[in-house]
Coordinates of C-alpha atoms in Angstrom, one line a residue:
X4 CA 267.8 222.6 25.9
X5 CA 267.2 224.1 29.3
X6 CA 263.5 224.9 29.3
X7 CA 261.6 226.0 32.4
X8 CA 259.2 223.3 33.5
X9 CA 256.1 224.2 35.5
X10 CA 254.8 221.4 37.8
X11 CA 251.2 222.0 38.7
X12 CA 250.0 220.4 42.0
X13 CA 246.3 220.7 43.0
X14 CA 246.0 220.5 46.8
X15 CA 242.9 219.5 48.7
X16 CA 242.8 217.8 52.1
X17 CA 246.4 216.7 51.6
X18 CA 248.1 217.6 54.9
X19 CA 249.3 214.0 55.4
X20 CA 250.9 213.5 52.0
X21 CA 251.7 217.0 50.8
X22 CA 255.2 217.2 52.3
X23 CA 256.2 213.9 50.8
X24 CA 255.0 215.1 47.4
X25 CA 256.6 218.5 47.4
X26 CA 259.9 217.2 48.9
X27 CA 260.1 214.7 46.0
X28 CA 259.6 217.6 43.5
X29 CA 262.3 219.7 45.2
X30 CA 264.8 216.8 44.8
X31 CA 264.7 216.7 41.0
X32 CA 268.0 216.1 39.2
X33 CA 266.7 218.7 36.6
X34 CA 266.7 222.0 38.4
X35 CA 265.0 224.5 36.1
X36 CA 261.5 224.1 37.5
X37 CA 258.7 226.0 39.1
X38 CA 256.3 224.2 41.4
X39 CA 252.8 225.7 41.4
X40 CA 250.8 224.6 44.4
X41 CA 247.1 225.3 43.9
X42 CA 245.2 225.2 47.2
X43 CA 241.7 224.3 46.3
X44 CA 240.1 225.8 49.4
X45 CA 241.4 222.9 51.5
X46 CA 239.8 223.0 55.0
X47 CA 242.8 221.2 56.7
X48 CA 246.4 222.3 57.3
X49 CA 247.3 222.1 53.6
X50 CA 247.2 225.8 52.9
X51 CA 249.6 226.6 55.7
X52 CA 252.0 223.9 54.4
X53 CA 251.8 225.4 50.9
X54 CA 252.7 228.9 52.3
X55 CA 255.5 227.4 54.3
X56 CA 257.1 226.0 51.1
X57 CA 256.5 229.2 49.2
X58 CA 258.4 231.2 51.8
X59 CA 261.2 228.8 52.1
X60 CA 261.8 227.7 48.4
X61 CA 262.2 230.3 45.7
X62 CA 260.9 227.9 43.0
X63 CA 257.6 227.2 44.8
X64 CA 254.5 229.4 44.3
X65 CA 251.1 229.1 46.0
X66 CA 247.7 230.0 44.7
X67 CA 244.8 230.0 47.1
X68 CA 241.3 229.4 45.7
X69 CA 237.8 228.8 46.9
X70 CA 237.0 225.1 46.5
X71 CA 236.1 224.4 42.9
X72 CA 237.3 220.9 42.2
X73 CA 240.6 219.5 40.8
X74 CA 239.9 220.5 37.2
X75 CA 239.3 224.1 38.2
X76 CA 242.6 224.0 40.3
X77 CA 244.5 222.7 37.3
X78 CA 243.1 225.4 35.0
X79 CA 244.3 228.1 37.5
X80 CA 247.7 226.4 37.7
X81 CA 248.0 226.5 33.9
X82 CA 246.9 230.2 33.8
X83 CA 249.5 231.3 36.3
X84 CA 252.4 229.1 35.3
X85 CA 255.2 230.6 33.4
X86 CA 257.1 227.5 32.1
X87 CA 257.9 226.6 28.6
X88 CA 256.4 223.2 29.3
X89 CA 254.2 221.9 32.1
X90 CA 253.1 218.7 33.8
X91 CA 250.8 217.7 36.6
X92 CA 251.4 216.0 39.9
X93 CA 248.7 214.9 42.4
X94 CA 249.4 215.9 46.0
X95 CA 248.9 212.4 47.4
X96 CA 251.5 210.9 45.0
X97 CA 255.2 211.3 44.7
X98 CA 258.0 211.0 42.2
X99 CA 261.7 210.0 42.1
X100 CA 264.5 212.4 41.3
X101 CA 264.5 211.7 37.6
X102 CA 260.8 212.5 36.9
X103 CA 261.5 215.7 35.1
X104 CA 264.8 214.5 33.6
X105 CA 262.9 211.7 31.9
X106 CA 260.7 214.2 30.1
X107 CA 263.8 216.3 29.2
X108 CA 265.5 213.3 27.7
X109 CA 262.8 212.9 25.1
X110 CA 262.5 216.6 24.3
X111 CA 263.6 218.0 21.0
X112 CA 262.7 221.4 19.6
X113 CA 259.8 220.0 17.5
X114 CA 258.4 217.8 20.3
X115 CA 255.0 218.9 21.5
X116 CA 254.4 216.1 24.0
X117 CA 256.6 213.7 26.0
X118 CA 255.2 210.6 27.6
X119 CA 256.7 208.3 30.2
X120 CA 255.4 205.3 32.2
X121 CA 253.9 205.1 35.6
X122 CA 254.4 203.1 38.8
X123 CA 251.1 202.0 40.5
X124 CA 251.4 201.7 44.2
X125 CA 248.9 199.3 45.7
X126 CA 247.5 199.3 49.2
X127 CA 249.7 196.3 50.2
X128 CA 252.9 198.1 49.1
X129 CA 253.2 196.3 45.8
X130 CA 254.5 198.5 43.0
X131 CA 253.5 197.7 39.4
X132 CA 255.8 199.5 36.9
X133 CA 254.2 200.3 33.6
X134 CA 257.0 201.2 31.1
X135 CA 256.1 201.9 27.5
X136 CA 258.4 201.2 24.5
X137 CA 260.6 204.1 23.5
X138 CA 259.3 205.5 20.3
X139 CA 259.0 208.8 18.5
X140 CA 255.8 209.5 16.5
X141 CA 255.5 212.1 13.8
X142 CA 252.2 213.8 12.7
X143 CA 250.6 211.0 10.8
X144 CA 251.6 208.4 13.4
X145 CA 250.2 210.2 16.5
X146 CA 246.9 208.3 16.7
X147 CA 248.7 205.0 16.3
X148 CA 250.9 206.2 19.1
X149 CA 248.0 206.8 21.4
X150 CA 246.7 203.3 20.7
X151 CA 250.2 201.8 21.4
X152 CA 250.3 203.6 24.7
X153 CA 246.7 202.6 25.6
X154 CA 247.7 198.9 25.3
X155 CA 249.4 199.5 28.7
X156 CA 246.3 201.4 30.0
X157 CA 248.4 204.5 30.5
X158 CA 247.1 207.1 28.2
X159 CA 244.4 208.4 30.5
X160 CA 246.8 209.5 33.3
X161 CA 247.4 213.2 33.6
X162 CA 250.7 212.8 35.4
X163 CA 252.9 211.0 32.8
X164 CA 252.8 213.7 30.1
X165 CA 254.8 216.9 29.5
X166 CA 252.8 219.5 27.6
X167 CA 254.0 222.5 25.5
X168 CA 252.5 225.4 27.4
X169 CA 252.2 227.6 24.3
X170 CA 249.8 225.2 22.7
X171 CA 247.6 225.2 25.8
X172 CA 247.6 229.0 25.9
X173 CA 247.1 229.6 22.2
X174 CA 244.3 227.1 21.8
X175 CA 242.7 228.1 25.2
X176 CA 242.7 224.4 26.3
X177 CA 241.2 223.7 29.8
X178 CA 240.1 220.8 31.9
X179 CA 236.3 220.5 31.8
X180 CA 235.0 221.5 35.3
X181 CA 231.6 219.9 34.9
X182 CA 233.1 216.4 34.5
X183 CA 234.7 214.4 37.3
X184 CA 235.4 211.1 35.4
X185 CA 238.0 210.8 32.7
X186 CA 238.5 214.6 32.5
X187 CA 242.3 213.9 32.2
X188 CA 241.8 211.8 29.1
X189 CA 239.5 214.3 27.5
X190 CA 242.0 217.1 28.0
X191 CA 244.8 214.9 26.5
X192 CA 242.7 214.0 23.5
X193 CA 241.9 217.7 22.8
X194 CA 245.6 218.6 23.2
X195 CA 246.6 215.8 20.7
X196 CA 244.7 217.7 18.0
X197 CA 247.7 220.1 17.9
X198 CA 250.5 217.7 18.4
X199 CA 253.0 217.4 15.5
X200 CA 255.5 215.2 17.2
X201 CA 255.3 213.0 20.3
X202 CA 258.1 211.2 22.1
X203 CA 257.6 208.2 24.4
X204 CA 260.4 207.4 26.8
X205 CA 260.9 203.9 28.3
X206 CA 261.1 205.2 31.9
X207 CA 258.8 205.6 34.8
X208 CA 259.4 207.8 37.8
X209 CA 255.9 208.7 39.0
X210 CA 254.4 206.8 41.9
X211 CA 250.6 206.8 41.6
X212 CA 248.9 205.8 44.9
X213 CA 245.9 203.7 44.0
X214 CA 242.9 205.1 45.9
X215 CA 240.7 202.5 47.6
X216 CA 238.3 204.9 49.2
X217 CA 237.2 207.0 46.2
X218 CA 233.9 206.9 44.4
X219 CA 233.1 203.7 42.5
X220 CA 231.1 203.7 39.3
X221 CA 228.2 202.2 41.2
X222 CA 228.1 205.4 43.3
X223 CA 228.1 207.6 40.1
X224 CA 224.9 208.4 38.3
X225 CA 224.0 207.3 34.8
X226 CA 224.1 210.9 33.6
X227 CA 227.4 211.6 35.2
X228 CA 229.2 208.6 33.6
X229 CA 227.4 209.0 30.3
X230 CA 228.4 212.7 29.9
X231 CA 232.0 211.8 30.5
X232 CA 231.9 208.9 28.1
X233 CA 230.2 211.0 25.4
X234 CA 232.8 213.8 25.8
X235 CA 235.6 211.3 25.5
X236 CA 234.0 209.9 22.3
X237 CA 233.6 213.3 20.8
X238 CA 237.2 214.3 21.5
X239 CA 238.4 211.1 19.9
X240 CA 236.1 211.5 16.8
X241 CA 237.4 215.0 16.4
X242 CA 240.9 213.7 16.1
X243 CA 239.8 211.0 13.6
X244 CA 238.4 213.8 11.4
X245 CA 241.9 215.2 11.0
X246 CA 244.0 212.0 10.9
X247 CA 243.3 208.4 9.9
X248 CA 244.1 205.4 12.1
X249 CA 242.3 202.1 12.1
X250 CA 244.0 201.2 15.4
X251 CA 242.8 204.4 17.1
X252 CA 239.2 204.0 15.7
X253 CA 239.0 200.4 17.1
X254 CA 240.5 201.6 20.4
X255 CA 237.9 204.5 20.5
X256 CA 235.1 202.0 20.1
X257 CA 236.5 199.8 22.7
X258 CA 237.0 202.6 25.2
X259 CA 233.5 203.9 24.7
X260 CA 231.9 200.5 25.2
X261 CA 234.0 200.0 28.3
X262 CA 232.6 203.3 29.7
X263 CA 229.1 202.5 28.5
X264 CA 229.0 199.3 30.5
X265 CA 229.6 201.6 33.5
X266 CA 226.8 204.0 32.8
X267 CA 224.3 201.2 31.8
X268 CA 225.0 199.2 34.9
X269 CA 224.6 202.3 37.1
X270 CA 221.0 202.4 35.9
X271 CA 220.2 199.4 37.9
X272 CA 222.1 200.5 41.1
X273 CA 220.5 203.9 41.3
X274 CA 216.8 204.7 41.9
X275 CA 215.1 205.4 38.6
X276 CA 211.9 204.4 36.8
X277 CA 211.5 201.4 34.5
X278 CA 210.7 203.8 31.7
X279 CA 213.9 205.7 32.2
X280 CA 215.9 202.5 32.1
X281 CA 214.2 201.4 29.0
X282 CA 214.9 204.7 27.2
X283 CA 218.6 204.6 28.2
X284 CA 219.0 200.9 27.1
X285 CA 217.1 201.6 23.8
X286 CA 219.3 204.6 23.1
X287 CA 222.5 202.6 23.5
X288 CA 221.1 199.7 21.5
X289 CA 220.2 202.0 18.6
X290 CA 223.6 203.7 18.5
X291 CA 226.3 201.4 19.7
X292 CA 225.3 197.7 19.7
X293 CA 227.6 196.9 16.8
X294 CA 230.5 198.2 18.9
X295 CA 230.1 195.6 21.6
X296 CA 232.6 193.1 20.2
X297 CA 235.4 195.6 20.6
X298 CA 235.3 195.3 24.4
X299 CA 235.5 192.0 26.2
X300 CA 233.6 192.1 29.6
X301 CA 235.8 191.5 32.6
X302 CA 233.3 191.5 35.5
X303 CA 230.3 189.3 36.2
X304 CA 228.1 192.4 36.0
X305 CA 229.4 193.2 32.6
X306 CA 229.0 189.7 31.3
X307 CA 225.4 189.6 32.5
X308 CA 224.8 193.0 30.8
X309 CA 226.1 191.7 27.5
X310 CA 223.8 188.7 27.6
X311 CA 220.8 190.9 28.5
X312 CA 221.6 193.4 25.7
X313 CA 221.1 190.6 23.1
X314 CA 217.4 190.6 24.1
X315 CA 214.9 193.3 23.3
X316 CA 214.9 196.4 25.5
X317 CA 212.1 195.4 27.8
X318 CA 213.5 191.9 28.4
X319 CA 217.0 193.4 28.9
X320 CA 215.7 195.7 31.6
X321 CA 213.7 193.0 33.3
X322 CA 216.7 190.6 33.3
X323 CA 219.1 193.2 34.7
X324 CA 216.6 194.2 37.4
X325 CA 216.2 190.6 38.5
X326 CA 220.0 190.0 38.4
X327 CA 220.8 193.1 40.5
X328 CA 218.0 192.3 43.0
X329 CA 219.3 188.8 43.5
X330 CA 222.8 190.0 43.9
X331 CA 221.8 192.5 46.5
X332 CA 219.8 189.8 48.4
X333 CA 222.9 187.6 48.5
X334 CA 225.0 190.4 49.9
X335 CA 222.4 191.4 52.5
X336 CA 221.7 194.8 50.8
X337 CA 217.9 194.2 50.9
X338 CA 216.1 193.5 54.1

């Protein structure tokens, strides 16, 4: 097999990292690739760098857009790519020379998705390699496969998957532009609906730079986090309607509660009324309280939330407000 692989790279304010990224893609041991640089209206020198590579390298194409966000940029990249398969690379990350070859090594004619590991690059230079077990999953094993991968906290990444482009085109799959949290995972779950065979390769060639200056959940609104959590849940439940998997069902509940702790905690970090907080807590308690045991809280905030949720709604809100107030006082956030 010698398929054309499209590598889609959204570009925004990346002038300091873009050359490293594109140079690593040009050094691939597997040569039949096209690199689609999608300039998302970047206000720095990134557009000029993209054009420079397009003029110099026959396999590089550049698309210039008005700023619309990373999901919109990826959607345009998919629309204008021509490969048999496609993958996604972020412009502040980089890969080693076997990144595409790793995907090719797991590709058979019936394979709809190839999955590899990832290398997390921390701010101190430490690299944590996450390498899954090499396994091939047929149709009825796909959901178990997702759960196996998720044990390593790797399923949600967009950059460690090779997608069959014809499925994306035929099913009109796109990244949701109104979501900026977990949109990668939602896209992958929707794609998995049409996967008949998935291959996991025990290799990792993608270097993911952990961002330390991005938005934290405490800076996100309740609605923003909840919409993303609910969209993820609906995509997972749609899969479960077509295929059975107890492992995936449990994993779905765990992932939702993990996200729910984020949107519930945000209620007490943002400015909103007591009534609003009570309605939100009451809604969660009525729908998802029995799912709490599927996720073990890892932070002090989460552990406090778990304790408070065991009380009635009004007491829960009161306890959390007092807890967050005292926490802010200790950190000098309240004068």
